PDB file of C-alpha atoms in Angstrom:
ATOM      1  CA  MET A   1      -1.831  -7.699  19.337  1.00 82.00           C
ATOM      2  CA  GLU A   2      -1.173  -6.837  15.910  1.00 92.00           C
ATOM      3  CA  PRO A   3      -1.383  -9.734  13.284  1.00 95.00           C
ATOM      4  CA  ILE A   4       2.101 -11.066  12.167  1.00 94.00           C
ATOM      5  CA  PRO A   5       1.806  -9.624   8.603  1.00 95.00           C
ATOM      6  CA  VAL A   6       1.445  -6.095  10.203  1.00 97.00           C
ATOM      7  CA  GLN A   7       4.244  -6.663  12.600  1.00 97.00           C
ATOM      8  CA  GLN A   8       6.442  -7.665   9.843  1.00 97.00           C
ATOM      9  CA  ALA A   9       5.586  -4.717   7.638  1.00 98.00           C
ATOM     10  CA  ARG A  10       6.264  -2.264  10.396  1.00 98.00           C
ATOM     11  CA  ALA A  11       9.544  -3.985  11.194  1.00 98.00           C
ATOM     12  CA  ARG A  12      10.654  -3.793   7.579  1.00 98.00           C
ATOM     13  CA  TYR A  13       9.692   0.039   7.482  1.00 98.00           C
ATOM     14  CA  ALA A  14      11.601   0.823  10.517  1.00 98.00           C
ATOM     15  CA  GLU A  15      14.552  -0.869   8.902  1.00 98.00           C
ATOM     16  CA  LEU A  16      14.166   0.866   5.516  1.00 98.00           C
ATOM     17  CA  MET A  17      13.836   4.281   7.124  1.00 98.00           C
ATOM     18  CA  THR A  18      17.261   4.199   8.774  1.00 98.00           C
ATOM     19  CA  ALA A  19      18.828   5.125   5.416  1.00 96.00           C
ATOM     20  CA  PRO A  20      16.849   8.397   4.727  1.00 97.00           C
ATOM     21  CA  ARG A  21      17.272   9.581   8.508  1.00 97.00           C
ATOM     22  CA  ALA A  22      21.130   8.855   8.321  1.00 97.00           C
ATOM     23  CA  LEU A  23      21.230  10.789   4.945  1.00 95.00           C
ATOM     24  CA  LEU A  24      19.531  13.860   6.388  1.00 94.00           C
ATOM     25  CA  GLU A  25      22.430  14.126   8.985  1.00 94.00           C
ATOM     26  CA  LEU A  26      24.864  14.651   5.969  1.00 94.00           C
ATOM     27  CA  GLU A  27      23.129  17.776   4.958  1.00 92.00           C
ATOM     28  CA  ASP A  28      25.422  20.677   4.785  1.00 90.00           C
ATOM     29  CA  PRO A  29      24.350  24.002   3.186  1.00 84.00           C
ATOM     30  CA  ASP A  30      27.810  25.207   2.757  1.00 84.00           C
ATOM     31  CA  ASP A  31      28.815  22.028   0.790  1.00 87.00           C
ATOM     32  CA  ALA A  32      27.647  21.948  -2.660  1.00 83.00           C
ATOM     33  CA  ARG A  33      28.361  18.270  -2.793  1.00 83.00           C
ATOM     34  CA  ALA A  34      25.466  17.698  -0.156  1.00 87.00           C
ATOM     35  CA  ALA A  35      22.905  19.463  -2.303  1.00 86.00           C
ATOM     36  CA  LEU A  36      21.026  16.415  -3.219  1.00 91.00           C
ATOM     37  CA  VAL A  37      20.898  14.898   0.273  1.00 94.00           C
ATOM     38  CA  PRO A  38      17.392  16.252   1.175  1.00 94.00           C
ATOM     39  CA  ALA A  39      15.989  14.879  -2.164  1.00 94.00           C
ATOM     40  CA  ALA A  40      17.610  11.461  -1.808  1.00 95.00           C
ATOM     41  CA  ALA A  41      16.195  11.161   1.649  1.00 96.00           C
ATOM     42  CA  LEU A  42      12.769  11.916   0.462  1.00 96.00           C
ATOM     43  CA  VAL A  43      13.052   9.533  -2.397  1.00 95.00           C
ATOM     44  CA  PHE A  44      14.299   6.626   0.028  1.00 96.00           C
ATOM     45  CA  ALA A  45      11.659   7.532   2.609  1.00 97.00           C
ATOM     46  CA  LEU A  46       8.691   7.415   0.242  1.00 97.00           C
ATOM     47  CA  GLY A  47      10.059   4.234  -1.010  1.00 96.00           C
ATOM     48  CA  ALA A  48       9.985   2.775   2.331  1.00 97.00           C
ATOM     49  CA  TRP A  49       6.399   3.930   2.884  1.00 98.00           C
ATOM     50  CA  GLU A  50       5.304   2.306  -0.585  1.00 97.00           C
ATOM     51  CA  ALA A  51       7.055  -0.786   0.389  1.00 97.00           C
ATOM     52  CA  CYS A  52       5.184  -0.928   3.749  1.00 98.00           C
ATOM     53  CA  ALA A  53       1.833  -0.173   2.159  1.00 98.00           C
ATOM     54  CA  GLU A  54       2.219  -2.979  -0.323  1.00 97.00           C
ATOM     55  CA  GLU A  55       3.298  -5.595   2.386  1.00 97.00           C
ATOM     56  CA  LEU A  56       0.401  -4.407   4.686  1.00 98.00           C
ATOM     57  CA  PHE A  57      -2.176  -4.712   1.848  1.00 98.00           C
ATOM     58  CA  ARG A  58      -0.704  -8.087   0.570  1.00 97.00           C
ATOM     59  CA  GLY A  59      -1.120  -9.366   4.197  1.00 96.00           C
ATOM     60  CA  ALA A  60      -4.692  -7.977   4.476  1.00 97.00           C
ATOM     61  CA  ALA A  61      -5.707  -9.605   1.110  1.00 97.00           C
ATOM     62  CA  VAL A  62      -4.288 -13.003   2.098  1.00 97.00           C
ATOM     63  CA  ALA A  63      -6.136 -12.899   5.286  1.00 96.00           C
ATOM     64  CA  VAL A  64      -9.398 -11.732   3.977  1.00 97.00           C
ATOM     65  CA  VAL A  65      -9.364 -14.349   1.131  1.00 97.00           C
ATOM     66  CA  GLY A  66      -8.178 -16.998   3.276  1.00 96.00           C
ATOM     67  CA  ALA A  67     -11.039 -16.552   5.789  1.00 96.00           C
ATOM     68  CA  ALA A  68     -13.805 -15.952   3.228  1.00 96.00           C
ATOM     69  CA  ARG A  69     -16.973 -17.947   3.977  1.00 95.00           C
ATOM     70  CA  ARG A  70     -19.096 -16.414   1.116  1.00 96.00           C
ATOM     71  CA  PRO A  71     -18.350 -15.221  -2.333  1.00 96.00           C
ATOM     72  CA  SER A  72     -19.346 -11.634  -1.182  1.00 95.00           C
ATOM     73  CA  ASP A  73     -16.410 -11.846   1.241  1.00 96.00           C
ATOM     74  CA  LEU A  74     -13.852 -11.630  -1.594  1.00 97.00           C
ATOM     75  CA  PRO A  75     -12.590  -8.360  -2.479  1.00 96.00           C
ATOM     76  CA  ARG A  76     -13.219  -6.755  -5.746  1.00 95.00           C
ATOM     77  CA  ALA A  77      -9.930  -7.366  -7.150  1.00 96.00           C
ATOM     78  CA  ILE A  78     -10.060 -11.071  -6.545  1.00 96.00           C
ATOM     79  CA  ARG A  79     -13.620 -11.405  -8.095  1.00 96.00           C
ATOM     80  CA  ASP A  80     -12.507  -9.345 -11.106  1.00 95.00           C
ATOM     81  CA  THR A  81      -9.355 -11.547 -11.561  1.00 95.00           C
ATOM     82  CA  ILE A  82     -11.469 -14.774 -11.332  1.00 96.00           C
ATOM     83  CA  VAL A  83     -13.826 -13.423 -14.005  1.00 95.00           C
ATOM     84  CA  GLU A  84     -10.978 -12.616 -16.458  1.00 94.00           C
ATOM     85  CA  VAL A  85      -9.338 -16.074 -15.816  1.00 93.00           C
ATOM     86  CA  VAL A  86     -12.388 -18.227 -15.624  1.00 91.00           C
ATOM     87  CA  GLY A  87     -15.040 -16.313 -17.579  1.00 90.00           C
ATOM     88  CA  GLU A  88     -15.816 -15.026 -21.009  1.00 89.00           C
ATOM     89  CA  PRO A  89     -15.028 -11.442 -21.994  1.00 84.00           C
ATOM     90  CA  GLY A  90     -17.793  -9.139 -20.430  1.00 87.00           C
ATOM     91  CA  GLU A  91     -19.314 -11.969 -18.486  1.00 93.00           C
ATOM     92  CA  PRO A  92     -21.098 -11.011 -15.015  1.00 95.00           C
ATOM     93  CA  TRP A  93     -19.419 -12.237 -11.784  1.00 95.00           C
ATOM     94  CA  GLU A  94     -22.606 -13.991 -10.936  1.00 95.00           C
ATOM     95  CA  HIS A  95     -22.444 -16.038 -14.123  1.00 95.00           C
ATOM     96  CA  VAL A  96     -18.865 -17.041 -13.383  1.00 96.00           C
ATOM     97  CA  LEU A  97     -19.844 -17.940  -9.775  1.00 96.00           C
ATOM     98  CA  ARG A  98     -22.634 -20.335 -10.942  1.00 95.00           C
ATOM     99  CA  ARG A  99     -20.175 -22.031 -12.986  1.00 92.00           C
ATOM    100  CA  LEU A 100     -17.668 -22.407 -10.223  1.00 95.00           C
ATOM    101  CA  GLY A 101     -20.186 -23.754  -7.730  1.00 93.00           C
ATOM    102  CA  GLY A 102     -18.664 -24.855  -4.546  1.00 94.00           C
ATOM    103  CA  GLY A 103     -15.090 -24.358  -5.995  1.00 96.00           C
ATOM    104  CA  TRP A 104     -15.190 -20.405  -5.814  1.00 97.00           C
ATOM    105  CA  HIS A 105     -13.043 -20.451  -2.669  1.00 97.00           C
ATOM    106  CA  ARG A 106     -10.458 -22.718  -4.122  1.00 96.00           C
ATOM    107  CA  ALA A 107     -10.409 -20.433  -7.313  1.00 96.00           C
ATOM    108  CA  ALA A 108      -9.882 -17.428  -5.215  1.00 97.00           C
ATOM    109  CA  ILE A 109      -6.925 -18.843  -3.540  1.00 96.00           C
ATOM    110  CA  ARG A 110      -5.569 -20.069  -6.655  1.00 96.00           C
ATOM    111  CA  HIS A 111      -5.640 -16.814  -8.399  1.00 96.00           C
ATOM    112  CA  LEU A 112      -4.977 -14.615  -5.398  1.00 96.00           C
ATOM    113  CA  GLY A 113      -1.184 -14.138  -6.326  1.00 95.00           C
ATOM    114  CA  THR A 114      -1.882 -13.237  -9.919  1.00 94.00           C
ATOM    115  CA  SER A 115      -4.445 -10.722  -8.803  1.00 95.00           C
ATOM    116  CA  LEU A 116      -2.172  -9.104  -6.351  1.00 96.00           C
ATOM    117  CA  ASP A 117       0.795  -8.965  -8.723  1.00 95.00           C
ATOM    118  CA  TYR A 118      -1.190  -7.293 -11.239  1.00 93.00           C
ATOM    119  CA  ARG A 119      -2.456  -4.529  -8.919  1.00 94.00           C
ATOM    120  CA  PHE A 120       0.889  -3.934  -7.380  1.00 94.00           C
ATOM    121  CA  ARG A 121       2.841  -3.955 -10.652  1.00 92.00           C
ATOM    122  CA  HIS A 122       0.510  -1.122 -11.671  1.00 89.00           C
ATOM    123  CA  TRP A 123       0.611   0.720  -8.275  1.00 89.00           C
ATOM    124  CA  ASN A 124       3.592   2.984  -8.107  1.00 80.00           C
ATOM    125  CA  THR A 125       2.406   6.298  -6.521  1.00 88.00           C
ATOM    126  CA  PRO A 126       1.484   5.721  -2.886  1.00 94.00           C
ATOM    127  CA  SER A 127      -0.666   8.717  -2.565  1.00 96.00           C
ATOM    128  CA  ALA A 128      -3.804   9.062  -0.420  1.00 97.00           C
ATOM    129  CA  ALA A 129      -6.110   8.285  -3.261  1.00 96.00           C
ATOM    130  CA  GLY A 130      -3.938   5.436  -4.413  1.00 96.00           C
ATOM    131  CA  VAL A 131      -3.628   3.854  -1.161  1.00 97.00           C
ATOM    132  CA  ASP A 132      -7.461   4.184  -0.329  1.00 97.00           C
ATOM    133  CA  ARG A 133      -8.273   2.687  -3.883  1.00 96.00           C
ATOM    134  CA  LEU A 134      -5.893  -0.106  -3.478  1.00 96.00           C
ATOM    135  CA  ALA A 135      -6.909  -1.019   0.129  1.00 97.00           C
ATOM    136  CA  GLU A 136     -10.572  -1.191  -1.250  1.00 97.00           C
ATOM    137  CA  GLN A 137      -9.692  -3.347  -4.312  1.00 96.00           C
ATOM    138  CA  VAL A 138      -7.402  -5.895  -2.575  1.00 97.00           C
ATOM    139  CA  ALA A 139      -8.790  -6.140   0.870  1.00 97.00           C
ATOM    140  CA  GLY A 140     -12.386  -4.592   0.846  1.00 96.00           C
ATOM    141  CA  MET A 141     -11.347  -1.832   3.207  1.00 97.00           C
ATOM    142  CA  GLY A 142     -12.896   1.615   3.596  1.00 96.00           C
ATOM    143  CA  PRO A 143     -10.848   4.874   3.127  1.00 97.00           C
ATOM    144  CA  ILE A 144      -7.733   4.985   5.338  1.00 98.00           C
ATOM    145  CA  SER A 145      -6.244   8.471   4.620  1.00 98.00           C
ATOM    146  CA  PRO A 146      -8.873  10.434   6.697  1.00 97.00           C
ATOM    147  CA  SER A 147      -7.292   8.654   9.723  1.00 98.00           C
ATOM    148  CA  TRP A 148      -3.800   9.896   9.012  1.00 98.00           C
ATOM    149  CA  PRO A 149      -2.217  12.665  11.250  1.00 98.00           C
ATOM    150  CA  SER A 150      -1.955  16.125  10.142  1.00 97.00           C
ATOM    151  CA  LEU A 151       1.190  18.251   9.961  1.00 97.00           C
ATOM    152  CA  ASP A 152       0.917  21.870  11.113  1.00 95.00           C
ATOM    153  CA  GLY A 153      -2.799  21.917  10.641  1.00 96.00           C
ATOM    154  CA  HIS A 154      -2.474  20.389   7.083  1.00 97.00           C
ATOM    155  CA  PRO A 155      -4.125  17.000   6.491  1.00 98.00           C
ATOM    156  CA  GLY A 156      -1.567  14.188   6.079  1.00 98.00           C
ATOM    157  CA  ALA A 157      -2.983  13.176   2.860  1.00 98.00           C
ATOM    158  CA  ASP A 158      -2.360  16.599   1.332  1.00 98.00           C
ATOM    159  CA  VAL A 159       1.309  16.802   2.816  1.00 98.00           C
ATOM    160  CA  LEU A 160       1.977  13.293   1.445  1.00 98.00           C
ATOM    161  CA  ASP A 161       0.811  14.222  -1.968  1.00 97.00           C
ATOM    162  CA  GLU A 162       2.894  17.256  -1.950  1.00 96.00           C
ATOM    163  CA  ALA A 163       6.088  15.241  -1.043  1.00 97.00           C
ATOM    164  CA  ILE A 164       5.253  12.596  -3.820  1.00 96.00           C
ATOM    165  CA  ARG A 165       5.102  15.679  -6.224  1.00 95.00           C
ATOM    166  CA  ARG A 166       8.479  17.005  -4.997  1.00 95.00           C
ATOM    167  CA  ARG A 167       9.945  13.363  -5.450  1.00 94.00           C
ATOM    168  CA  GLY A 168       8.698  13.294  -9.004  1.00 92.00           C
ATOM    169  CA  GLU A 169      10.223  16.608  -9.751  1.00 92.00           C
ATOM    170  CA  ALA A 170      13.632  15.383  -8.173  1.00 90.00           C
ATOM    171  CA  VAL A 171      13.824  12.059 -10.062  1.00 88.00           C
ATOM    172  CA  HIS A 172      12.378  13.262 -13.456  1.00 87.00           C
ATOM    173  CA  LEU A 173      13.288  17.006 -13.683  1.00 81.00           C
ATOM    174  CA  ALA A 174      16.314  17.295 -11.249  1.00 81.00           C
ATOM    175  CA  ARG A 175      14.431  19.910  -9.319  1.00 82.00           C
ATOM    176  CA  THR A 176      15.712  19.799  -5.849  1.00 84.00           C
ATOM    177  CA  ALA A 177      14.978  23.136  -4.373  1.00 84.00           C
ATOM    178  CA  PHE A 178      14.191  22.157  -0.788  1.00 91.00           C
ATOM    179  CA  GLY A 179      16.026  21.305   2.146  1.00 92.00           C
ATOM    180  CA  GLY A 180      16.064  19.041   5.197  1.00 93.00           C
ATOM    181  CA  ASP A 181      13.785  21.471   6.960  1.00 94.00           C
ATOM    182  CA  VAL A 182      11.069  20.276   4.456  1.00 94.00           C
ATOM    183  CA  VAL A 183      12.023  16.559   4.350  1.00 96.00           C
ATOM    184  CA  ALA A 184      12.445  16.016   8.134  1.00 97.00           C
ATOM    185  CA  PRO A 185       8.925  16.710   9.077  1.00 97.00           C
ATOM    186  CA  VAL A 186       7.598  14.505   6.155  1.00 97.00           C
ATOM    187  CA  LEU A 187       9.630  11.706   7.689  1.00 98.00           C
ATOM    188  CA  ASP A 188       7.954  12.073  10.992  1.00 97.00           C
ATOM    189  CA  LEU A 189       4.509  12.205   9.178  1.00 98.00           C
ATOM    190  CA  LEU A 190       5.122   9.135   7.438  1.00 98.00           C
ATOM    191  CA  ASP A 191       5.874   7.262  10.690  1.00 98.00           C
ATOM    192  CA  GLY A 192       2.283   8.419  11.789  1.00 98.00           C
ATOM    193  CA  ILE A 193       0.798   7.397   8.453  1.00 98.00           C
ATOM    194  CA  VAL A 194       2.315   4.065   8.745  1.00 98.00           C
ATOM    195  CA  ASP A 195       1.022   3.809  12.372  1.00 98.00           C
ATOM    196  CA  ALA A 196      -2.632   4.748  11.228  1.00 98.00           C
ATOM    197  CA  THR A 197      -2.486   2.415   8.125  1.00 98.00           C
ATOM    198  CA  ALA A 198      -1.172  -0.524  10.110  1.00 98.00           C
ATOM    199  CA  ALA A 199      -3.995   0.147  12.742  1.00 98.00           C
ATOM    200  CA  ALA A 200      -6.689   0.137   9.795  1.00 98.00           C
ATOM    201  CA  VAL A 201      -5.303  -3.265   8.589  1.00 98.00           C
ATOM    202  CA  THR A 202      -5.378  -4.720  12.161  1.00 97.00           C
ATOM    203  CA  ARG A 203      -8.953  -3.787  12.467  1.00 97.00           C
ATOM    204  CA  ARG A 204      -9.824  -5.446   9.208  1.00 97.00           C
ATOM    205  CA  ILE A 205      -8.004  -8.630   9.738  1.00 96.00           C
ATOM    206  CA  GLY A 206      -7.113  -8.813  13.503  1.00 92.00           C
ATOM    207  CA  HIS A 207     -10.350 -10.919  14.193  1.00 92.00           C
ATOM    208  CA  LEU A 208      -9.549 -13.356  11.344  1.00 90.00           C
ATOM    209  CA  PRO A 209      -8.027 -16.798  11.821  1.00 82.00           C
ATOM    210  CA  PRO A 210      -4.304 -16.833  10.846  1.00 73.00           C
ATOM    211  CA  VAL A 211      -3.662 -18.154   7.383  1.00 65.00           C
ATOM    212  CA  THR A 212      -1.859 -21.559   7.435  1.00 58.00           C
ATOM    213  CA  SER A 213       0.140 -23.221   4.681  1.00 49.00           C
ATOM    214  CA  GLY A 214      -1.736 -26.491   5.282  1.00 44.00           C
TER     215      GLY A 214
END
């Protein structure tokens, strides 16, 4: 069974994806007023994927930090934040760790929110490289994108990156020269990407004890 944070992220993604799928049904090549429908659907769909990825990795980070038994169990982003907050400029992690002594885990819990907020605030491109880097930083996970499904023989990571490029052109340059035939397969691919990413997070935290508020 998937951990609760994974279930919640997947449910939220499914809810958010109703909008882009409904938008695509409004596409009409004979109606100039519907020219922006495919681009709008792509923007909403990639937004749903980005929100889902963030929620999955937040849940993973909370679980990993909560279950840490040794300082080496802490994800790199958390260690870096502790050094920034507790240490001196340029001070090695090992020095800060000695200063913390037995309080390293309390420090990790205390600064977890600050660390995650900083990482996600500076993460706004849910590309394959961005996802793999974020997963490693906040949850100590290996690369996820190689497990993503392909589309018509093209790696899912490449298709996603191309979709993100199209989204950028649509948002920043008003270039929307693509139709629903381009967007619909991307929406289906995103479902597979979410499945694979959720499975990777489940493998990472599924064996860990649930995090409690007490």
